[in-house]
Amino acid sequence: EIEAKYNKKMQVLREELDLRRKTEIHEVEERKNSQISELMRNHEKAFSDIKNYYNDITLKNLALITLLKEQMEETKKRETKLEKEKADALLQNKQLKESLQQSQEQVFELQKKLAHYDMDKEALKHAKGHLKVSQKELKDLQWEHEVLEQRFSKVQAERDELYQKFTKAINEVQQKTGFKNLLLERKLKGLLGVLEKKEVELSEAFAASNLDPGALSLVSNKLEDVLSSKNATIKDLQLQLARVCKAHNDMLQTFQAKLTDFGIPLDNLGFKPLASPVLGQ
């Protein structure tokens, strides 16, 4: 009975437990189905979201690829430009290196000059002092130059006046000398002509008269005295002519010396030395 009772209880308990198990299984299945449906909805939503996300990513990637292609082309262009700029920069760098070398040489030269700056400064100071002295000397020389120019103008005026006086004096002396020479020459020719005429007349007189030798000797002596007197007169006239010529030539030499002192050419003189007469002719 106890075993039957417990078997019956076991049967009832097994049935309750089986019913409970079925109920729980059913609830679990419903929850599972509900969870599966939720999961499927979530998965579909997530898939849709992921699909949309990746579609957006794809579109963005396509746009990015297009942009990157454009940027690549732009980069290639920039690279080409940069290569050109690099070549230009290298060339400019080379030029700048040369300029730098020249600048360094100039800096070295300037440093050398800077080393001598104090010496140059001291020399400049002395040069300024010397310049002041030179300027003072220049002013003095300019003043002396002005004084000398005034004196030169005065000397030129005196020279011109003296030249006019000398020219006038030479013309007067030449006229007087020429006139006196002409008179002396005419007088000398006249005396020579008279002498010749007297000699001819005397010869004719001697030939015409038959004088004795004593009278002839007396006449000859008188004639010789007359001839000696005439010859003395001729010599005296020649001496006077020679003195006049010498005075003319001395004055001409003095005038030439004065012209040389004043710097006047002698070609413009217009006067020539006179020839002195030879004594006895």
PDB file of C-alpha atoms in Angstrom:
ATOM      1  CA  GLU A   1       0.000   0.000   0.000  1.00  0.00           C
ATOM      2  CA  ILE A   2       2.755   2.277   0.878  1.00  0.00           C
ATOM      3  CA  GLU A   3       4.543   1.299  -2.302  1.00  0.00           C
ATOM      4  CA  ALA A   4       1.303   1.741  -4.238  1.00  0.00           C
ATOM      5  CA  LYS A   5       0.684   4.953  -2.441  1.00  0.00           C
ATOM      6  CA  TYR A   6       4.153   6.168  -3.204  1.00  0.00           C
ATOM      7  CA  ASN A   7       3.945   4.867  -6.732  1.00  0.00           C
ATOM      8  CA  LYS A   8       0.704   6.732  -7.123  1.00  0.00           C
ATOM      9  CA  LYS A   9       2.283   9.802  -5.580  1.00  0.00           C
ATOM     10  CA  MET A  10       5.255   9.210  -7.826  1.00  0.00           C
ATOM     11  CA  GLN A  11       2.953   8.920 -10.780  1.00  0.00           C
ATOM     12  CA  VAL A  12       1.077  12.092  -9.798  1.00  0.00           C
ATOM     13  CA  LEU A  13       4.339  13.844  -9.065  1.00  0.00           C
ATOM     14  CA  ARG A  14       5.787  12.613 -12.366  1.00  0.00           C
ATOM     15  CA  GLU A  15       2.719  13.848 -14.173  1.00  0.00           C
ATOM     16  CA  GLU A  16       2.861  17.183 -12.390  1.00  0.00           C
ATOM     17  CA  LEU A  17       6.513  17.429 -13.021  1.00  0.00           C
ATOM     18  CA  ASP A  18       6.024  16.380 -16.631  1.00  0.00           C
ATOM     19  CA  LEU A  19       3.245  18.948 -16.974  1.00  0.00           C
ATOM     20  CA  ARG A  20       5.378  21.535 -15.294  1.00  0.00           C
ATOM     21  CA  ARG A  21       8.266  20.503 -17.529  1.00  0.00           C
ATOM     22  CA  LYS A  22       6.103  20.776 -20.605  1.00  0.00           C
ATOM     23  CA  THR A  23       4.765  24.090 -19.405  1.00  0.00           C
ATOM     24  CA  GLU A  24       8.243  25.332 -18.693  1.00  0.00           C
ATOM     25  CA  ILE A  25       9.454  23.911 -22.040  1.00  0.00           C
ATOM     26  CA  HIS A  26       6.574  25.662 -23.734  1.00  0.00           C
ATOM     27  CA  GLU A  27       7.390  28.871 -21.931  1.00  0.00           C
ATOM     28  CA  VAL A  28      11.049  28.407 -22.763  1.00  0.00           C
ATOM     29  CA  GLU A  29      10.189  27.766 -26.399  1.00  0.00           C
ATOM     30  CA  GLU A  30       7.947  30.819 -26.431  1.00  0.00           C
ATOM     31  CA  ARG A  31      10.714  32.861 -24.836  1.00  0.00           C
ATOM     32  CA  LYS A  32      13.156  31.291 -27.242  1.00  0.00           C
ATOM     33  CA  ASN A  33      10.940  32.080 -30.201  1.00  0.00           C
ATOM     34  CA  SER A  34      10.371  35.536 -28.852  1.00  0.00           C
ATOM     35  CA  GLN A  35      14.110  35.941 -28.354  1.00  0.00           C
ATOM     36  CA  ILE A  36      14.753  34.479 -31.813  1.00  0.00           C
ATOM     37  CA  SER A  37      12.240  36.893 -33.307  1.00  0.00           C
ATOM     38  CA  GLU A  38      13.827  39.724 -31.339  1.00  0.00           C
ATOM     39  CA  LEU A  39      17.245  38.570 -32.364  1.00  0.00           C
ATOM     40  CA  MET A  40      16.140  38.293 -35.981  1.00  0.00           C
ATOM     41  CA  ARG A  41      14.649  41.735 -35.827  1.00  0.00           C
ATOM     42  CA  ASN A  42      17.738  43.013 -34.153  1.00  0.00           C
ATOM     43  CA  HIS A  43      19.906  41.167 -36.642  1.00  0.00           C
ATOM     44  CA  GLU A  44      17.909  42.495 -39.551  1.00  0.00           C
ATOM     45  CA  LYS A  45      18.091  45.962 -38.111  1.00  0.00           C
ATOM     46  CA  ALA A  46      21.788  45.537 -37.433  1.00  0.00           C
ATOM     47  CA  PHE A  47      22.262  44.062 -40.892  1.00  0.00           C
ATOM     48  CA  SER A  48      20.333  46.960 -42.382  1.00  0.00           C
ATOM     49  CA  ASP A  49      22.359  49.346 -40.290  1.00  0.00           C
ATOM     50  CA  ILE A  50      25.564  47.568 -41.221  1.00  0.00           C
ATOM     51  CA  LYS A  51      24.501  47.456 -44.839  1.00  0.00           C
ATOM     52  CA  ASN A  52      23.668  51.143 -44.788  1.00  0.00           C
ATOM     53  CA  TYR A  53      26.870  51.800 -42.859  1.00  0.00           C
ATOM     54  CA  TYR A  54      28.990  49.912 -45.353  1.00  0.00           C
ATOM     55  CA  ASN A  55      27.078  51.428 -48.227  1.00  0.00           C
ATOM     56  CA  ASP A  56      27.869  54.809 -46.766  1.00  0.00           C
ATOM     57  CA  ILE A  57      31.451  53.663 -46.243  1.00  0.00           C
ATOM     58  CA  THR A  58      31.584  52.404 -49.828  1.00  0.00           C
ATOM     59  CA  LEU A  59      30.186  55.639 -51.139  1.00  0.00           C
ATOM     60  CA  LYS A  60      32.556  57.546 -48.908  1.00  0.00           C
ATOM     61  CA  ASN A  61      35.408  55.338 -50.027  1.00  0.00           C
ATOM     62  CA  LEU A  62      34.462  55.861 -53.674  1.00  0.00           C
ATOM     63  CA  ALA A  63      34.286  59.586 -53.071  1.00  0.00           C
ATOM     64  CA  LEU A  64      37.546  59.311 -51.144  1.00  0.00           C
ATOM     65  CA  ILE A  65      39.123  57.297 -53.957  1.00  0.00           C
ATOM     66  CA  THR A  66      37.979  59.890 -56.467  1.00  0.00           C
ATOM     67  CA  LEU A  67      39.270  62.617 -54.193  1.00  0.00           C
ATOM     68  CA  LEU A  68      42.499  60.698 -53.661  1.00  0.00           C
ATOM     69  CA  LYS A  69      42.869  60.263 -57.419  1.00  0.00           C
ATOM     70  CA  GLU A  70      42.372  63.964 -57.867  1.00  0.00           C
ATOM     71  CA  GLN A  71      44.757  64.603 -54.996  1.00  0.00           C
ATOM     72  CA  MET A  72      47.211  62.139 -56.559  1.00  0.00           C
ATOM     73  CA  GLU A  73      47.053  63.986 -59.856  1.00  0.00           C
ATOM     74  CA  GLU A  74      47.395  67.262 -57.994  1.00  0.00           C
ATOM     75  CA  THR A  75      50.231  65.699 -56.026  1.00  0.00           C
ATOM     76  CA  LYS A  76      51.921  64.586 -59.239  1.00  0.00           C
ATOM     77  CA  LYS A  77      51.524  68.093 -60.609  1.00  0.00           C
ATOM     78  CA  ARG A  78      52.854  69.517 -57.358  1.00  0.00           C
ATOM     79  CA  GLU A  79      55.659  66.944 -57.447  1.00  0.00           C
ATOM     80  CA  THR A  80      56.558  68.006 -60.989  1.00  0.00           C
ATOM     81  CA  LYS A  81      56.373  71.624 -59.894  1.00  0.00           C
ATOM     82  CA  LEU A  82      58.414  70.802 -56.818  1.00  0.00           C
ATOM     83  CA  GLU A  83      60.995  69.013 -58.969  1.00  0.00           C
ATOM     84  CA  LYS A  84      61.264  72.099 -61.120  1.00  0.00           C
ATOM     85  CA  GLU A  85      61.393  74.270 -58.050  1.00  0.00           C
ATOM     86  CA  LYS A  86      63.999  71.870 -56.650  1.00  0.00           C
ATOM     87  CA  ALA A  87      66.125  72.297 -59.761  1.00  0.00           C
ATOM     88  CA  ASP A  88      65.667  76.046 -59.556  1.00  0.00           C
ATOM     89  CA  ALA A  89      66.423  75.920 -55.852  1.00  0.00           C
ATOM     90  CA  LEU A  90      69.566  73.877 -56.516  1.00  0.00           C
ATOM     91  CA  LEU A  91      70.645  76.371 -59.143  1.00  0.00           C
ATOM     92  CA  GLN A  92      69.800  79.244 -56.823  1.00  0.00           C
ATOM     93  CA  ASN A  93      71.590  77.423 -54.024  1.00  0.00           C
ATOM     94  CA  LYS A  94      74.654  77.102 -56.234  1.00  0.00           C
ATOM     95  CA  GLN A  95      74.458  80.791 -57.056  1.00  0.00           C
ATOM     96  CA  LEU A  96      73.908  81.576 -53.397  1.00  0.00           C
ATOM     97  CA  LYS A  97      76.954  79.459 -52.541  1.00  0.00           C
ATOM     98  CA  GLU A  98      78.997  81.469 -55.016  1.00  0.00           C
ATOM     99  CA  SER A  99      77.511  84.674 -53.633  1.00  0.00           C
ATOM    100  CA  LEU A 100      78.204  83.382 -50.138  1.00  0.00           C
ATOM    101  CA  GLN A 101      81.798  82.666 -51.077  1.00  0.00           C
ATOM    102  CA  GLN A 102      82.113  86.132 -52.565  1.00  0.00           C
ATOM    103  CA  SER A 103      80.418  87.589 -49.494  1.00  0.00           C
ATOM    104  CA  GLN A 104      82.818  85.658 -47.275  1.00  0.00           C
ATOM    105  CA  GLU A 105      85.726  87.002 -49.295  1.00  0.00           C
ATOM    106  CA  GLN A 106      84.246  90.481 -49.003  1.00  0.00           C
ATOM    107  CA  VAL A 107      83.772  89.925 -45.264  1.00  0.00           C
ATOM    108  CA  PHE A 108      87.397  88.834 -45.054  1.00  0.00           C
ATOM    109  CA  GLU A 109      88.458  91.941 -46.973  1.00  0.00           C
ATOM    110  CA  LEU A 110      86.207  94.084 -44.786  1.00  0.00           C
ATOM    111  CA  GLN A 111      87.706  92.496 -41.697  1.00  0.00           C
ATOM    112  CA  LYS A 112      91.155  93.323 -43.023  1.00  0.00           C
ATOM    113  CA  LYS A 113      89.975  96.847 -43.733  1.00  0.00           C
ATOM    114  CA  LEU A 114      88.401  96.957 -40.280  1.00  0.00           C
ATOM    115  CA  ALA A 115      91.734  95.926 -38.809  1.00  0.00           C
ATOM    116  CA  HIS A 116      93.277  98.958 -40.488  1.00  0.00           C
ATOM    117  CA  TYR A 117      90.333 101.183 -39.564  1.00  0.00           C
ATOM    118  CA  ASP A 118      92.110 102.817 -36.643  1.00  0.00           C
ATOM    119  CA  MET A 119      95.144 103.498 -38.793  1.00  0.00           C
ATOM    120  CA  ASP A 120      92.922 104.866 -41.542  1.00  0.00           C
ATOM    121  CA  LYS A 121      91.012 106.925 -38.971  1.00  0.00           C
ATOM    122  CA  GLU A 122      94.247 108.412 -37.678  1.00  0.00           C
ATOM    123  CA  ALA A 123      95.421 108.979 -41.243  1.00  0.00           C
ATOM    124  CA  LEU A 124      92.056 110.609 -41.993  1.00  0.00           C
ATOM    125  CA  LYS A 125      92.526 112.877 -39.007  1.00  0.00           C
ATOM    126  CA  HIS A 126      95.958 113.905 -40.270  1.00  0.00           C
ATOM    127  CA  ALA A 127      94.545 114.234 -43.769  1.00  0.00           C
ATOM    128  CA  LYS A 128      91.791 116.523 -42.488  1.00  0.00           C
ATOM    129  CA  GLY A 129      94.393 118.658 -40.770  1.00  0.00           C
ATOM    130  CA  HIS A 130      96.472 118.682 -43.928  1.00  0.00           C
ATOM    131  CA  LEU A 131      93.312 119.475 -45.899  1.00  0.00           C
ATOM    132  CA  LYS A 132      92.622 122.490 -43.690  1.00  0.00           C
ATOM    133  CA  VAL A 133      96.189 123.666 -44.205  1.00  0.00           C
ATOM    134  CA  SER A 134      95.868 123.004 -47.957  1.00  0.00           C
ATOM    135  CA  GLN A 135      92.560 124.880 -48.064  1.00  0.00           C
ATOM    136  CA  LYS A 136      94.189 127.829 -46.314  1.00  0.00           C
ATOM    137  CA  GLU A 137      97.104 127.635 -48.744  1.00  0.00           C
ATOM    138  CA  LEU A 138      94.599 127.364 -51.612  1.00  0.00           C
ATOM    139  CA  LYS A 139      92.795 130.485 -50.417  1.00  0.00           C
ATOM    140  CA  ASP A 140      96.134 132.278 -50.146  1.00  0.00           C
ATOM    141  CA  LEU A 141      97.102 131.051 -53.606  1.00  0.00           C
ATOM    142  CA  GLN A 142      93.733 132.125 -54.986  1.00  0.00           C
ATOM    143  CA  TRP A 143      94.229 135.564 -53.467  1.00  0.00           C
ATOM    144  CA  GLU A 144      97.747 135.698 -54.907  1.00  0.00           C
ATOM    145  CA  HIS A 145      96.330 134.478 -58.228  1.00  0.00           C
ATOM    146  CA  GLU A 146      93.781 137.285 -58.255  1.00  0.00           C
ATOM    147  CA  VAL A 147      96.506 139.781 -57.378  1.00  0.00           C
ATOM    148  CA  LEU A 148      98.735 138.330 -60.109  1.00  0.00           C
ATOM    149  CA  GLU A 149      95.860 138.445 -62.598  1.00  0.00           C
ATOM    150  CA  GLN A 150      95.319 142.116 -61.767  1.00  0.00           C
ATOM    151  CA  ARG A 151      99.041 142.750 -62.084  1.00  0.00           C
ATOM    152  CA  PHE A 152      99.091 140.723 -65.305  1.00  0.00           C
ATOM    153  CA  SER A 153      96.211 142.794 -66.710  1.00  0.00           C
ATOM    154  CA  LYS A 154      98.066 145.937 -65.695  1.00  0.00           C
ATOM    155  CA  VAL A 155     101.307 144.617 -67.254  1.00  0.00           C
ATOM    156  CA  GLN A 156      99.412 143.669 -70.411  1.00  0.00           C
ATOM    157  CA  ALA A 157      98.006 147.174 -70.624  1.00  0.00           C
ATOM    158  CA  GLU A 158     101.480 148.596 -70.043  1.00  0.00           C
ATOM    159  CA  ARG A 159     102.875 146.173 -72.631  1.00  0.00           C
ATOM    160  CA  ASP A 160     100.276 147.224 -75.196  1.00  0.00           C
ATOM    161  CA  GLU A 161     100.948 150.874 -74.434  1.00  0.00           C
ATOM    162  CA  LEU A 162     104.699 150.272 -74.587  1.00  0.00           C
ATOM    163  CA  TYR A 163     104.269 148.311 -77.820  1.00  0.00           C
ATOM    164  CA  GLN A 164     102.360 151.228 -79.345  1.00  0.00           C
ATOM    165  CA  LYS A 165     105.015 153.664 -78.124  1.00  0.00           C
ATOM    166  CA  PHE A 166     107.808 151.461 -79.470  1.00  0.00           C
ATOM    167  CA  THR A 167     106.038 151.053 -82.775  1.00  0.00           C
ATOM    168  CA  LYS A 168     105.527 154.778 -83.015  1.00  0.00           C
ATOM    169  CA  ALA A 169     109.134 155.450 -81.981  1.00  0.00           C
ATOM    170  CA  ILE A 170     110.475 152.864 -84.448  1.00  0.00           C
ATOM    171  CA  ASN A 171     108.379 154.329 -87.243  1.00  0.00           C
ATOM    172  CA  GLU A 172     109.639 157.812 -86.400  1.00  0.00           C
ATOM    173  CA  VAL A 173     113.239 156.639 -86.113  1.00  0.00           C
ATOM    174  CA  GLN A 174     112.908 154.660 -89.330  1.00  0.00           C
ATOM    175  CA  GLN A 175     111.426 157.630 -91.129  1.00  0.00           C
ATOM    176  CA  LYS A 176     114.099 159.968 -89.747  1.00  0.00           C
ATOM    177  CA  THR A 177     116.864 157.444 -90.408  1.00  0.00           C
ATOM    178  CA  GLY A 178     115.597 156.701 -93.898  1.00  0.00           C
ATOM    179  CA  PHE A 179     115.260 160.378 -94.662  1.00  0.00           C
ATOM    180  CA  LYS A 180     118.713 161.145 -93.227  1.00  0.00           C
ATOM    181  CA  ASN A 181     120.244 158.172 -95.071  1.00  0.00           C
ATOM    182  CA  LEU A 182     118.589 159.331 -98.249  1.00  0.00           C
ATOM    183  CA  LEU A 183     119.963 162.845 -97.774  1.00  0.00           C
ATOM    184  CA  LEU A 184     123.435 161.527 -96.975  1.00  0.00           C
ATOM    185  CA  GLU A 185     123.378 159.173 -99.947  1.00  0.00           C
ATOM    186  CA  ARG A 186     122.206 161.939-102.246  1.00  0.00           C
ATOM    187  CA  LYS A 187     124.821 164.306-100.831  1.00  0.00           C
ATOM    188  CA  LEU A 188     127.491 161.618-101.230  1.00  0.00           C
ATOM    189  CA  LYS A 189     126.414 160.905-104.819  1.00  0.00           C
ATOM    190  CA  GLY A 190     126.393 164.630-105.533  1.00  0.00           C
ATOM    191  CA  LEU A 191     129.886 165.033-104.127  1.00  0.00           C
ATOM    192  CA  LEU A 192     131.124 162.022-106.069  1.00  0.00           C
ATOM    193  CA  GLY A 193     129.548 163.408-109.215  1.00  0.00           C
ATOM    194  CA  VAL A 194     131.107 166.821-108.569  1.00  0.00           C
ATOM    195  CA  LEU A 195     134.485 165.154-107.938  1.00  0.00           C
ATOM    196  CA  GLU A 196     134.313 163.203-111.142  1.00  0.00           C
ATOM    197  CA  LYS A 197     133.254 166.316-113.011  1.00  0.00           C
ATOM    198  CA  LYS A 198     136.068 168.315-111.472  1.00  0.00           C
ATOM    199  CA  GLU A 199     138.565 165.599-112.324  1.00  0.00           C
ATOM    200  CA  VAL A 200     137.362 165.601-115.926  1.00  0.00           C
ATOM    201  CA  GLU A 201     137.494 169.376-116.080  1.00  0.00           C
ATOM    202  CA  LEU A 202     140.917 169.354-114.521  1.00  0.00           C
ATOM    203  CA  SER A 203     142.189 166.788-116.984  1.00  0.00           C
ATOM    204  CA  GLU A 204     140.795 168.843-119.848  1.00  0.00           C
ATOM    205  CA  ALA A 205     142.327 171.954-118.351  1.00  0.00           C
ATOM    206  CA  PHE A 206     145.670 170.224-118.045  1.00  0.00           C
ATOM    207  CA  ALA A 207     145.433 168.971-121.581  1.00  0.00           C
ATOM    208  CA  ALA A 208     144.361 172.380-122.932  1.00  0.00           C
ATOM    209  CA  SER A 209     147.004 174.422-121.119  1.00  0.00           C
ATOM    210  CA  ASN A 210     150.627 173.905-121.589  1.00  0.00           C
ATOM    211  CA  LEU A 211     151.697 174.583-118.007  1.00  0.00           C
ATOM    212  CA  ASP A 212     155.214 174.117-116.879  1.00  0.00           C
ATOM    213  CA  PRO A 213     155.999 171.274-114.569  1.00  0.00           C
ATOM    214  CA  GLY A 214     156.292 173.536-111.497  1.00  0.00           C
ATOM    215  CA  ALA A 215     152.836 175.042-112.009  1.00  0.00           C
ATOM    216  CA  LEU A 216     151.489 171.629-112.823  1.00  0.00           C
ATOM    217  CA  SER A 217     152.972 170.288-109.599  1.00  0.00           C
ATOM    218  CA  LEU A 218     151.442 173.189-107.642  1.00  0.00           C
ATOM    219  CA  VAL A 219     148.052 172.605-109.201  1.00  0.00           C
ATOM    220  CA  SER A 220     148.368 168.899-108.576  1.00  0.00           C
ATOM    221  CA  ASN A 221     149.188 169.537-104.928  1.00  0.00           C
ATOM    222  CA  LYS A 222     146.188 171.815-104.559  1.00  0.00           C
ATOM    223  CA  LEU A 223     144.061 169.267-106.311  1.00  0.00           C
ATOM    224  CA  GLU A 224     145.285 166.567-103.987  1.00  0.00           C
ATOM    225  CA  ASP A 225     144.468 168.799-101.027  1.00  0.00           C
ATOM    226  CA  VAL A 226     140.985 169.344-102.411  1.00  0.00           C
ATOM    227  CA  LEU A 227     140.610 165.622-103.019  1.00  0.00           C
ATOM    228  CA  SER A 228     141.880 164.842 -99.513  1.00  0.00           C
ATOM    229  CA  SER A 229     139.341 167.308 -98.091  1.00  0.00           C
ATOM    230  CA  LYS A 230     136.561 165.751-100.156  1.00  0.00           C
ATOM    231  CA  ASN A 231     137.635 162.247 -99.149  1.00  0.00           C
ATOM    232  CA  ALA A 232     137.633 163.305 -95.504  1.00  0.00           C
ATOM    233  CA  THR A 233     134.135 164.735 -96.001  1.00  0.00           C
ATOM    234  CA  ILE A 234     133.040 161.443 -97.615  1.00  0.00           C
ATOM    235  CA  LYS A 235     134.517 159.425 -94.747  1.00  0.00           C
ATOM    236  CA  ASP A 236     132.823 161.703 -92.256  1.00  0.00           C
ATOM    237  CA  LEU A 237     129.506 161.237 -94.030  1.00  0.00           C
ATOM    238  CA  GLN A 238     130.042 157.462 -94.111  1.00  0.00           C
ATOM    239  CA  LEU A 239     130.810 157.485 -90.367  1.00  0.00           C
ATOM    240  CA  GLN A 240     127.629 159.461 -89.704  1.00  0.00           C
ATOM    241  CA  LEU A 241     125.658 157.013 -91.834  1.00  0.00           C
ATOM    242  CA  ALA A 242     127.228 154.059 -89.994  1.00  0.00           C
ATOM    243  CA  ARG A 243     126.393 155.618 -86.603  1.00  0.00           C
ATOM    244  CA  VAL A 244     122.786 156.180 -87.697  1.00  0.00           C
ATOM    245  CA  CYS A 245     122.524 152.551 -88.907  1.00  0.00           C
ATOM    246  CA  LYS A 246     124.065 151.287 -85.676  1.00  0.00           C
ATOM    247  CA  ALA A 247     121.646 153.366 -83.574  1.00  0.00           C
ATOM    248  CA  HIS A 248     118.747 152.015 -85.662  1.00  0.00           C
ATOM    249  CA  ASN A 249     119.957 148.405 -85.246  1.00  0.00           C
ATOM    250  CA  ASP A 250     120.587 148.860 -81.470  1.00  0.00           C
ATOM    251  CA  MET A 251     117.098 150.257 -80.994  1.00  0.00           C
ATOM    252  CA  LEU A 252     115.692 147.382 -83.071  1.00  0.00           C
ATOM    253  CA  GLN A 253     117.543 144.812 -80.909  1.00  0.00           C
ATOM    254  CA  THR A 254     116.272 146.502 -77.728  1.00  0.00           C
ATOM    255  CA  PHE A 255     112.755 146.476 -79.105  1.00  0.00           C
ATOM    256  CA  GLN A 256     113.068 142.777 -80.055  1.00  0.00           C
ATOM    257  CA  ALA A 257     114.301 141.960 -76.510  1.00  0.00           C
ATOM    258  CA  LYS A 258     111.312 143.792 -75.012  1.00  0.00           C
ATOM    259  CA  LEU A 259     108.920 141.951 -77.344  1.00  0.00           C
ATOM    260  CA  THR A 260     110.502 138.637 -76.289  1.00  0.00           C
ATOM    261  CA  ASP A 261     110.096 139.544 -72.607  1.00  0.00           C
ATOM    262  CA  PHE A 262     106.399 140.325 -73.125  1.00  0.00           C
ATOM    263  CA  GLY A 263     105.823 137.156 -75.205  1.00  0.00           C
ATOM    264  CA  ILE A 264     105.027 138.946 -78.482  1.00  0.00           C
ATOM    265  CA  PRO A 265     106.082 137.092 -81.683  1.00  0.00           C
ATOM    266  CA  LEU A 266     108.924 138.786 -83.595  1.00  0.00           C
ATOM    267  CA  ASP A 267     107.242 137.982 -86.929  1.00  0.00           C
ATOM    268  CA  ASN A 268     104.847 140.885 -86.383  1.00  0.00           C
ATOM    269  CA  LEU A 269     107.686 143.398 -86.008  1.00  0.00           C
ATOM    270  CA  GLY A 270     107.919 144.475 -89.664  1.00  0.00           C
ATOM    271  CA  PHE A 271     111.415 146.070 -89.353  1.00  0.00           C
ATOM    272  CA  LYS A 272     114.788 144.739 -90.535  1.00  0.00           C
ATOM    273  CA  PRO A 273     118.347 145.776 -89.559  1.00  0.00           C
ATOM    274  CA  LEU A 274     120.076 148.354 -91.780  1.00  0.00           C
ATOM    275  CA  ALA A 275     123.354 147.527 -93.511  1.00  0.00           C
ATOM    276  CA  SER A 276     126.241 149.775 -92.479  1.00  0.00           C
ATOM    277  CA  PRO A 277     128.250 151.370 -95.366  1.00  0.00           C
ATOM    278  CA  VAL A 278     131.777 150.154 -95.948  1.00  0.00           C
ATOM    279  CA  LEU A 279     134.412 152.840 -95.429  1.00  0.00           C
ATOM    280  CA  GLY A 280     136.220 153.879 -98.572  1.00  0.00           C
ATOM    281  CA  GLN A 281     133.316 153.042-100.904  1.00  0.00           C
TER     282      GLN A 281
END
